[in-house]
Coordinates of N, CA and C in Angstrom, one line a residue:
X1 N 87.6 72.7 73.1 CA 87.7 73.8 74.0 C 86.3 74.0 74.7
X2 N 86.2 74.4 76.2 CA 85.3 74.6 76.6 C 84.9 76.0 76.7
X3 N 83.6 76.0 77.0 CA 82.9 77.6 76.1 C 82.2 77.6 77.7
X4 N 82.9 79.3 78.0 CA 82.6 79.3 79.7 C 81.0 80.0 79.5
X5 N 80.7 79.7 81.0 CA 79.2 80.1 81.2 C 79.4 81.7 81.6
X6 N 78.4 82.8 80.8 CA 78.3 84.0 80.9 C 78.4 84.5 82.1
X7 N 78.7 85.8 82.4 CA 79.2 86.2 83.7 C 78.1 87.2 84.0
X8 N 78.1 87.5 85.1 CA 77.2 88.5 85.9 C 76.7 89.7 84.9
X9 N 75.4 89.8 84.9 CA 74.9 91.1 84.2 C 74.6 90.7 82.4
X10 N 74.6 89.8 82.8 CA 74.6 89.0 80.3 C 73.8 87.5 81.0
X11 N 73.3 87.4 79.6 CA 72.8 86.4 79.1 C 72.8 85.6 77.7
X12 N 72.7 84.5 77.5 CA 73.0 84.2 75.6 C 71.9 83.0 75.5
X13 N 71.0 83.8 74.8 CA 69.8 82.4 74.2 C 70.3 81.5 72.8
X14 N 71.4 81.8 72.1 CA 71.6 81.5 70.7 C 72.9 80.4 71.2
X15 N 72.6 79.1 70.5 CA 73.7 78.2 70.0 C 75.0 78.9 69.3
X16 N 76.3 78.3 69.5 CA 77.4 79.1 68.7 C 77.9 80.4 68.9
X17 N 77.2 81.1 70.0 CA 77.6 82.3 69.9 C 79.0 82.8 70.4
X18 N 79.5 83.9 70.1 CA 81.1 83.9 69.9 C 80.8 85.3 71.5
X19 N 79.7 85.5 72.1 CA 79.7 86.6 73.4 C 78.3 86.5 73.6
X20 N 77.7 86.9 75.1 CA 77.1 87.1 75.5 C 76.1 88.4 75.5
X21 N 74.6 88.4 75.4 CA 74.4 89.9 75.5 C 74.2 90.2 77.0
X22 N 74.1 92.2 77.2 CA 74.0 92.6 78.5 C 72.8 92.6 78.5
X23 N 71.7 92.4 79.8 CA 70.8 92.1 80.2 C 70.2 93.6 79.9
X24 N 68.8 93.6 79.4 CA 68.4 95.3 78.9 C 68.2 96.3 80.0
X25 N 68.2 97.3 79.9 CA 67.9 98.2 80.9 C 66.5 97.9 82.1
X26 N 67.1 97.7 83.1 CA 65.6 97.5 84.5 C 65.6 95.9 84.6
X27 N 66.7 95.0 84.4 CA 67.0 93.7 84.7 C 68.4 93.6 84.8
X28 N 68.5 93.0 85.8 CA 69.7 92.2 86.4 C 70.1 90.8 86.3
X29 N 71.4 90.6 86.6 CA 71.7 89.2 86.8 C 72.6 88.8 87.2
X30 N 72.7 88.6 88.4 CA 73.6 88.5 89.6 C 74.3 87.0 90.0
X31 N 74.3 86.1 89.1 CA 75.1 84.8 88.8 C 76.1 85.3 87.9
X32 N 77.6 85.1 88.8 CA 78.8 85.2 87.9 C 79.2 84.0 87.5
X33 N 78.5 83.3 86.6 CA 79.1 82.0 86.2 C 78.6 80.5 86.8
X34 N 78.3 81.0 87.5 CA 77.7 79.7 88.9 C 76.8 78.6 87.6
X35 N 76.0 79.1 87.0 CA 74.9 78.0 86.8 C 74.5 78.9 85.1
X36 N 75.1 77.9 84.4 CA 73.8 77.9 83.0 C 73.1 78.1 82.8
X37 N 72.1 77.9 83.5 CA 70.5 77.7 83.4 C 70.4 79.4 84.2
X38 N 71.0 80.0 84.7 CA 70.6 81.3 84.9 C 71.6 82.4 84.2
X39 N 71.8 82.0 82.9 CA 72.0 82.7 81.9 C 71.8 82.2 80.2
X40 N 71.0 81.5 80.1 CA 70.7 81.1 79.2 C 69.1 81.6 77.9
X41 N 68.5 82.7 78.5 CA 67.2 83.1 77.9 C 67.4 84.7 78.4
X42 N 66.8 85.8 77.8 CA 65.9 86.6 78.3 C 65.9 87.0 80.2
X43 N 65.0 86.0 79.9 CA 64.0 85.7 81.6 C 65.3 85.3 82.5
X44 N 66.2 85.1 82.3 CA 67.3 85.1 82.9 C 67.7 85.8 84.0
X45 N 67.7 87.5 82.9 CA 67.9 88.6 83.5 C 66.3 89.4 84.4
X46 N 66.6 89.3 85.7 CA 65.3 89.6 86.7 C 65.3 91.2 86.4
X47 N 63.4 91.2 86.3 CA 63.4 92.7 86.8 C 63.6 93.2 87.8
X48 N 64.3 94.5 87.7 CA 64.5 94.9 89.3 C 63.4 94.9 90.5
X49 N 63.6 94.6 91.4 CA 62.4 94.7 92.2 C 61.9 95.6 93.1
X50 N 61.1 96.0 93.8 CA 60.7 96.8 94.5 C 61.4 98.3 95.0
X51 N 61.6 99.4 94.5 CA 62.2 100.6 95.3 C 63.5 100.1 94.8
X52 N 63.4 99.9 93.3 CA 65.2 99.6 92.6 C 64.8 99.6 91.3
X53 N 65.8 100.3 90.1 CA 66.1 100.2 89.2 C 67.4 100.6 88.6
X54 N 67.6 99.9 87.0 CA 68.6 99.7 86.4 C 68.6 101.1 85.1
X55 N 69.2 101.8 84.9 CA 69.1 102.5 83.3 C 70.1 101.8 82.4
X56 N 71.1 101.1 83.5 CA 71.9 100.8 82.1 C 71.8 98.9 82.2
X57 N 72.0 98.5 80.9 CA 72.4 97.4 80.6 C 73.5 96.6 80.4
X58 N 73.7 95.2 80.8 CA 75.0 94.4 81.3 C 74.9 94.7 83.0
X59 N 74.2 94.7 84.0 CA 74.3 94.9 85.1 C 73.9 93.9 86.2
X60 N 74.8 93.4 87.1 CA 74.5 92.2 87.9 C 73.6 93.0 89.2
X61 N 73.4 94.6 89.0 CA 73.0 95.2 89.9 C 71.8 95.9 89.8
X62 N 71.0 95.9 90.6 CA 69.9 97.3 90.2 C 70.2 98.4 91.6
X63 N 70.1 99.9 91.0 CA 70.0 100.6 91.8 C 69.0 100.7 93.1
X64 N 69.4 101.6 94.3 CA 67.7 101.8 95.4 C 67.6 103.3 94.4
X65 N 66.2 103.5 94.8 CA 65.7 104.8 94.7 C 66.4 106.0 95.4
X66 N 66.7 107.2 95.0 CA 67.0 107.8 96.5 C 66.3 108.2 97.4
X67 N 67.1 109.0 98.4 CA 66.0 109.2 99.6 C 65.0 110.1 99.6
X68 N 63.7 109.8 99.5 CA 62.8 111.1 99.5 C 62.2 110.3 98.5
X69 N 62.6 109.2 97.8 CA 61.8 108.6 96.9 C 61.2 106.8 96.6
X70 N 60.4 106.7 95.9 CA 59.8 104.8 96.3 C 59.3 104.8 94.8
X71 N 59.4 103.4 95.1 CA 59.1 102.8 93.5 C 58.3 101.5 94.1
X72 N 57.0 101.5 94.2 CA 55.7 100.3 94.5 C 55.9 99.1 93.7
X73 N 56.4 99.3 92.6 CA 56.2 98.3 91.6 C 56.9 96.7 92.0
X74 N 56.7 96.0 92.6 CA 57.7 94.3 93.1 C 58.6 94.0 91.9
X75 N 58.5 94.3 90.6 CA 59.3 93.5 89.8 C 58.4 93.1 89.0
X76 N 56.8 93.5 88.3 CA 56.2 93.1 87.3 C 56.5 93.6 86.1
X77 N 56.7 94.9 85.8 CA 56.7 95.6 84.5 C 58.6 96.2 84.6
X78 N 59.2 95.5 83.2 CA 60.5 96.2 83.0 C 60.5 97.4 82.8
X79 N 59.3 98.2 82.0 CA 59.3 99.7 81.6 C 59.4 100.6 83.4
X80 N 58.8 99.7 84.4 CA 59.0 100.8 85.9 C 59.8 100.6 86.5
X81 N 61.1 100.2 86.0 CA 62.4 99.9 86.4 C 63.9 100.5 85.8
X82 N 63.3 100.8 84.6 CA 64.8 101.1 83.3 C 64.8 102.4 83.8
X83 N 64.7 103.6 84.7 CA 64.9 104.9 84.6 C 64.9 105.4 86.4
X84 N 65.5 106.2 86.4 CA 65.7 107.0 87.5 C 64.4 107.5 87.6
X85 N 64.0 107.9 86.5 CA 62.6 108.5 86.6 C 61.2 107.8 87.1
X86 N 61.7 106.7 87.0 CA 60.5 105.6 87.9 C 60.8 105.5 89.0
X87 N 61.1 106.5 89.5 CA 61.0 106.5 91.8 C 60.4 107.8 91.3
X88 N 59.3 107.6 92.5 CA 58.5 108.8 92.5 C 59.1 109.7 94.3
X89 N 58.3 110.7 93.9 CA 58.9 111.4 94.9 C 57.8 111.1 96.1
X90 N 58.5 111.1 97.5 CA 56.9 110.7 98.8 C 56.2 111.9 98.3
X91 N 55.1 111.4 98.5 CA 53.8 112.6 98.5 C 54.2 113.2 100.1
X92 N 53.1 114.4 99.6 CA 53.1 115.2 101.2 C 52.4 114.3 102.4
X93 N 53.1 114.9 103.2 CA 52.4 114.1 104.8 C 53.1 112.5 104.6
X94 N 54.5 112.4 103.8 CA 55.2 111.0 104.1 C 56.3 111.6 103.8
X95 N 57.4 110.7 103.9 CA 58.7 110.6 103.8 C 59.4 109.2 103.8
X96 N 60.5 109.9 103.5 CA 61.6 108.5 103.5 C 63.1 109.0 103.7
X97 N 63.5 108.7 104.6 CA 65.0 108.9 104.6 C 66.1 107.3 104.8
X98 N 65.6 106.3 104.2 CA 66.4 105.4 103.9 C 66.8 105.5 102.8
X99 N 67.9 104.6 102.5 CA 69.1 104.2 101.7 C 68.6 102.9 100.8
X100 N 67.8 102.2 101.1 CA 67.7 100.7 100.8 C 66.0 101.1 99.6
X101 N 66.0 100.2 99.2 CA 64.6 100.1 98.5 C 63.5 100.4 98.6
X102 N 63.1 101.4 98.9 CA 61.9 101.6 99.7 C 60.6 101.9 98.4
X103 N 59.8 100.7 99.2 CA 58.1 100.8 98.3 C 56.8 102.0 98.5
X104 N 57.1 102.5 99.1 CA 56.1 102.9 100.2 C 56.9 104.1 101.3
X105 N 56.5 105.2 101.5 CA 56.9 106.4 102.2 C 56.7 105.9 103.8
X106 N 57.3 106.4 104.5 CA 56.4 106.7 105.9 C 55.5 107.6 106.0
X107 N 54.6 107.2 106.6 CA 53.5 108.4 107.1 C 53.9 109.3 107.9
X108 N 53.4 110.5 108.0 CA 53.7 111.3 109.5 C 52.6 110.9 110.7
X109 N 53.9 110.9 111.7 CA 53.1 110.5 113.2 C 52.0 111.6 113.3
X110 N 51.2 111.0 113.8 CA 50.1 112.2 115.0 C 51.4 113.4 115.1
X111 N 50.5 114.6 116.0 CA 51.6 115.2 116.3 C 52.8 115.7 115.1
X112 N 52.3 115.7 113.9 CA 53.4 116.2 113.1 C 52.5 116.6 111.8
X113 N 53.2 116.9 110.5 CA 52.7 116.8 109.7 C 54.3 117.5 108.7
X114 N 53.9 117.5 107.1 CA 55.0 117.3 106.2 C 54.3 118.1 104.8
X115 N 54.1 119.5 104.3 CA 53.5 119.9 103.2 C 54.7 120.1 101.8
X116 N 55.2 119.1 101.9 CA 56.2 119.4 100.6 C 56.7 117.8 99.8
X117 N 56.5 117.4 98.9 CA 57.0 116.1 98.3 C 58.5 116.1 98.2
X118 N 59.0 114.1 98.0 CA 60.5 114.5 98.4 C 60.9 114.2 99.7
X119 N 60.5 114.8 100.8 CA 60.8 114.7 101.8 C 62.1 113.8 102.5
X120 N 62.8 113.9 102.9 CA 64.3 112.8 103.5 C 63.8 112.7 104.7
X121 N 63.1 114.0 105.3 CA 63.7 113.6 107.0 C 62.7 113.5 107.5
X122 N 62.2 112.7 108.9 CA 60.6 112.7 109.5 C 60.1 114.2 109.6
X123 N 58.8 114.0 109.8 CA 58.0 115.0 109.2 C 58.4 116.4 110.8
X124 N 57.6 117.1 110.3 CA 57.9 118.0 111.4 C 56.9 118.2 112.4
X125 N 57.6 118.4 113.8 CA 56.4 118.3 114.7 C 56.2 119.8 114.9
X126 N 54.2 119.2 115.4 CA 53.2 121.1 115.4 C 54.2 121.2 116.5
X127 N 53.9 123.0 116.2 CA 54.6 124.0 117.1 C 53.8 123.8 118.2
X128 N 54.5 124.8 119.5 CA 53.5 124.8 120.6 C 52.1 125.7 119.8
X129 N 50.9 125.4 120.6 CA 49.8 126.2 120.3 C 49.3 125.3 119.2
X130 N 49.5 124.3 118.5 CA 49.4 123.7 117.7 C 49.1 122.3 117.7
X131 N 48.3 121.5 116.9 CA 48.0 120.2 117.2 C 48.3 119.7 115.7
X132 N 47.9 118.0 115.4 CA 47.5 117.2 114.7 C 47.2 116.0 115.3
X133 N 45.9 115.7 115.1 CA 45.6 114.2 115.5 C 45.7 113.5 114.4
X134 N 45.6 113.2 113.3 CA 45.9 112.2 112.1 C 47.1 112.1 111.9
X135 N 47.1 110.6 111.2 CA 48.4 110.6 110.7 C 48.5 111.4 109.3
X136 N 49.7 111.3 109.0 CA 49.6 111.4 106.9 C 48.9 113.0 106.5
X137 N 49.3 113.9 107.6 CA 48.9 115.5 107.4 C 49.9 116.1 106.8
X138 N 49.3 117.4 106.1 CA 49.7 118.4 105.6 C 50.4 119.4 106.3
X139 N 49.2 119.9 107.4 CA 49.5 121.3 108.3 C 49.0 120.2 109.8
X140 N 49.9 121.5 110.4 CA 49.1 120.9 111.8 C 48.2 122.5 111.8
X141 N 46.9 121.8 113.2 CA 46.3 122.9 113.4 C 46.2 123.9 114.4
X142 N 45.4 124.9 114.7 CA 45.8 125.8 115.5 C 44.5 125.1 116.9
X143 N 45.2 125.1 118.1 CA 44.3 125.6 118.8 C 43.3 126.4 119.0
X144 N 41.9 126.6 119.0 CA 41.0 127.8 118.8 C 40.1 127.3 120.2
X145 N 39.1 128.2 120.3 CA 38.4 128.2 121.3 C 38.6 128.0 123.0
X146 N 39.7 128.8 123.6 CA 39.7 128.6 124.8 C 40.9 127.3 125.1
X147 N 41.3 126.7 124.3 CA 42.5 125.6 124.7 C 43.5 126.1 124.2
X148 N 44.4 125.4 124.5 CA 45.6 125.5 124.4 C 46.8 124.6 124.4
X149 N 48.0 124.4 124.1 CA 49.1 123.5 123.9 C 50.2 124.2 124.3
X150 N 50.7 123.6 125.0 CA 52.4 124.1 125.4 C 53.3 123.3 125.2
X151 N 53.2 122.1 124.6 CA 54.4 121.7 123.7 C 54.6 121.4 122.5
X152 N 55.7 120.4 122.2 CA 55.5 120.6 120.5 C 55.2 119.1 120.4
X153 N 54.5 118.7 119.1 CA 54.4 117.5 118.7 C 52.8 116.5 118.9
X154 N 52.2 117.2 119.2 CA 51.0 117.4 120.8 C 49.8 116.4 119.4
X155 N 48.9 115.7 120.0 CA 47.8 115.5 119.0 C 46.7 116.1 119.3
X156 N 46.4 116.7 120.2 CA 45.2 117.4 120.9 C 45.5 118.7 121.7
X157 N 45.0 119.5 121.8 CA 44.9 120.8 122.9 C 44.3 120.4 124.2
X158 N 44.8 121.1 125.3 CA 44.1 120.8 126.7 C 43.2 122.3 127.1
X159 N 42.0 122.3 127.3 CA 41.2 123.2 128.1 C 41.3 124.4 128.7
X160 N 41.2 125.0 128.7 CA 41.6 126.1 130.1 C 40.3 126.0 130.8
X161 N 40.8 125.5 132.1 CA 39.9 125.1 133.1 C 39.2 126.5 133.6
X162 N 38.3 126.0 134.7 CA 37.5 127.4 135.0 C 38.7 127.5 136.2
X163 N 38.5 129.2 135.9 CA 39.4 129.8 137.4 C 40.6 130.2 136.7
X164 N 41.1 130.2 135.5 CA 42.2 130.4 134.5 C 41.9 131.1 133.7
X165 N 42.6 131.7 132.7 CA 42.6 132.0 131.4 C 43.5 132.0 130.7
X166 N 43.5 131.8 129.5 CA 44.6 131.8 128.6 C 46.0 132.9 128.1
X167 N 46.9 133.0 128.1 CA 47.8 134.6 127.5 C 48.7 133.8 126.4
X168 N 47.7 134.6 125.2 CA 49.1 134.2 124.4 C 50.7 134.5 124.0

């Protein structure tokens, strides 16, 4: 009788064996049968990789992070993969509102800024009266001294020329 090759999510390093084991938590193994040699050891089962992990074991799949959250790690260490708890949340002044893997947050544009971690949605643009020239801000700031802004999103204030004055 022939002895089939292990299925998606398992691996078997042992001669004779009567089943396969599930691949441990934060590795995958996404060959259903196809090839031997990628179920035959350990190393078989890949660590998840970048902005993806697994908690459970036997899994041809690794999870994405969710949105508001990233996981840097490419796939070196199994321990930053086995847990939900290994996506970290975007720091302030980034975001993320994809669905897919994500390593790395977005920044906020000029013109915006983001004071809360987590974040899903692009950052929020300064009010009128308000600036940000950097990316990757906190707060936007206020116009002071004689300028001013009349829209939203703005990186800089404009002047009040001579012959004008300002009304807030």
């Amino acid at each position: 009788e022939e002895c089939p090759v292990c299925p998606g999510g398992t691996f078997q390093n042992s001669s004779g064996a009567s089943n396969c084991t599930g691949c441990p938590a934060g590795r995958f193994n996404d060959d259903f049968g196809g090839s031997v040699g990628r179920h035959n050891t350990t190393d078989s089962c890949e660590i998840c990789g970048g902005g993806r992990y697994t908690n459970l074991s036997g899994t041809s799949i690794c999870l994405a992070c969710p949105v508001g959250k990233f996981l840097s790690d490419l796939g070196t260490a199994v321990s930053l993969h086995d847990d939900l708890s290994d996506c970290s949340d975007c720091e302030r002044g980034k975001y993320s509102n994809r669905t897919s893997g994500v390593t790395d947050c977005e920044a906020c544009d000029v013109g915006s800024a983001n004071n809360e971690t987590g974040r899903t949605q692009p950052c929020e643009l300064c009010a009128k009266g308000k600036y940000q020239q950097q990316p990757m801000q906190y707060f936007c700031l206020d116009c002071i001294n004689n300028n001013y802004q009349n829209a939203r999103g703005e990186e800089s204030c404009s002047v009040v020329q001579p012959g004008f004055y300002f009304v807030n």
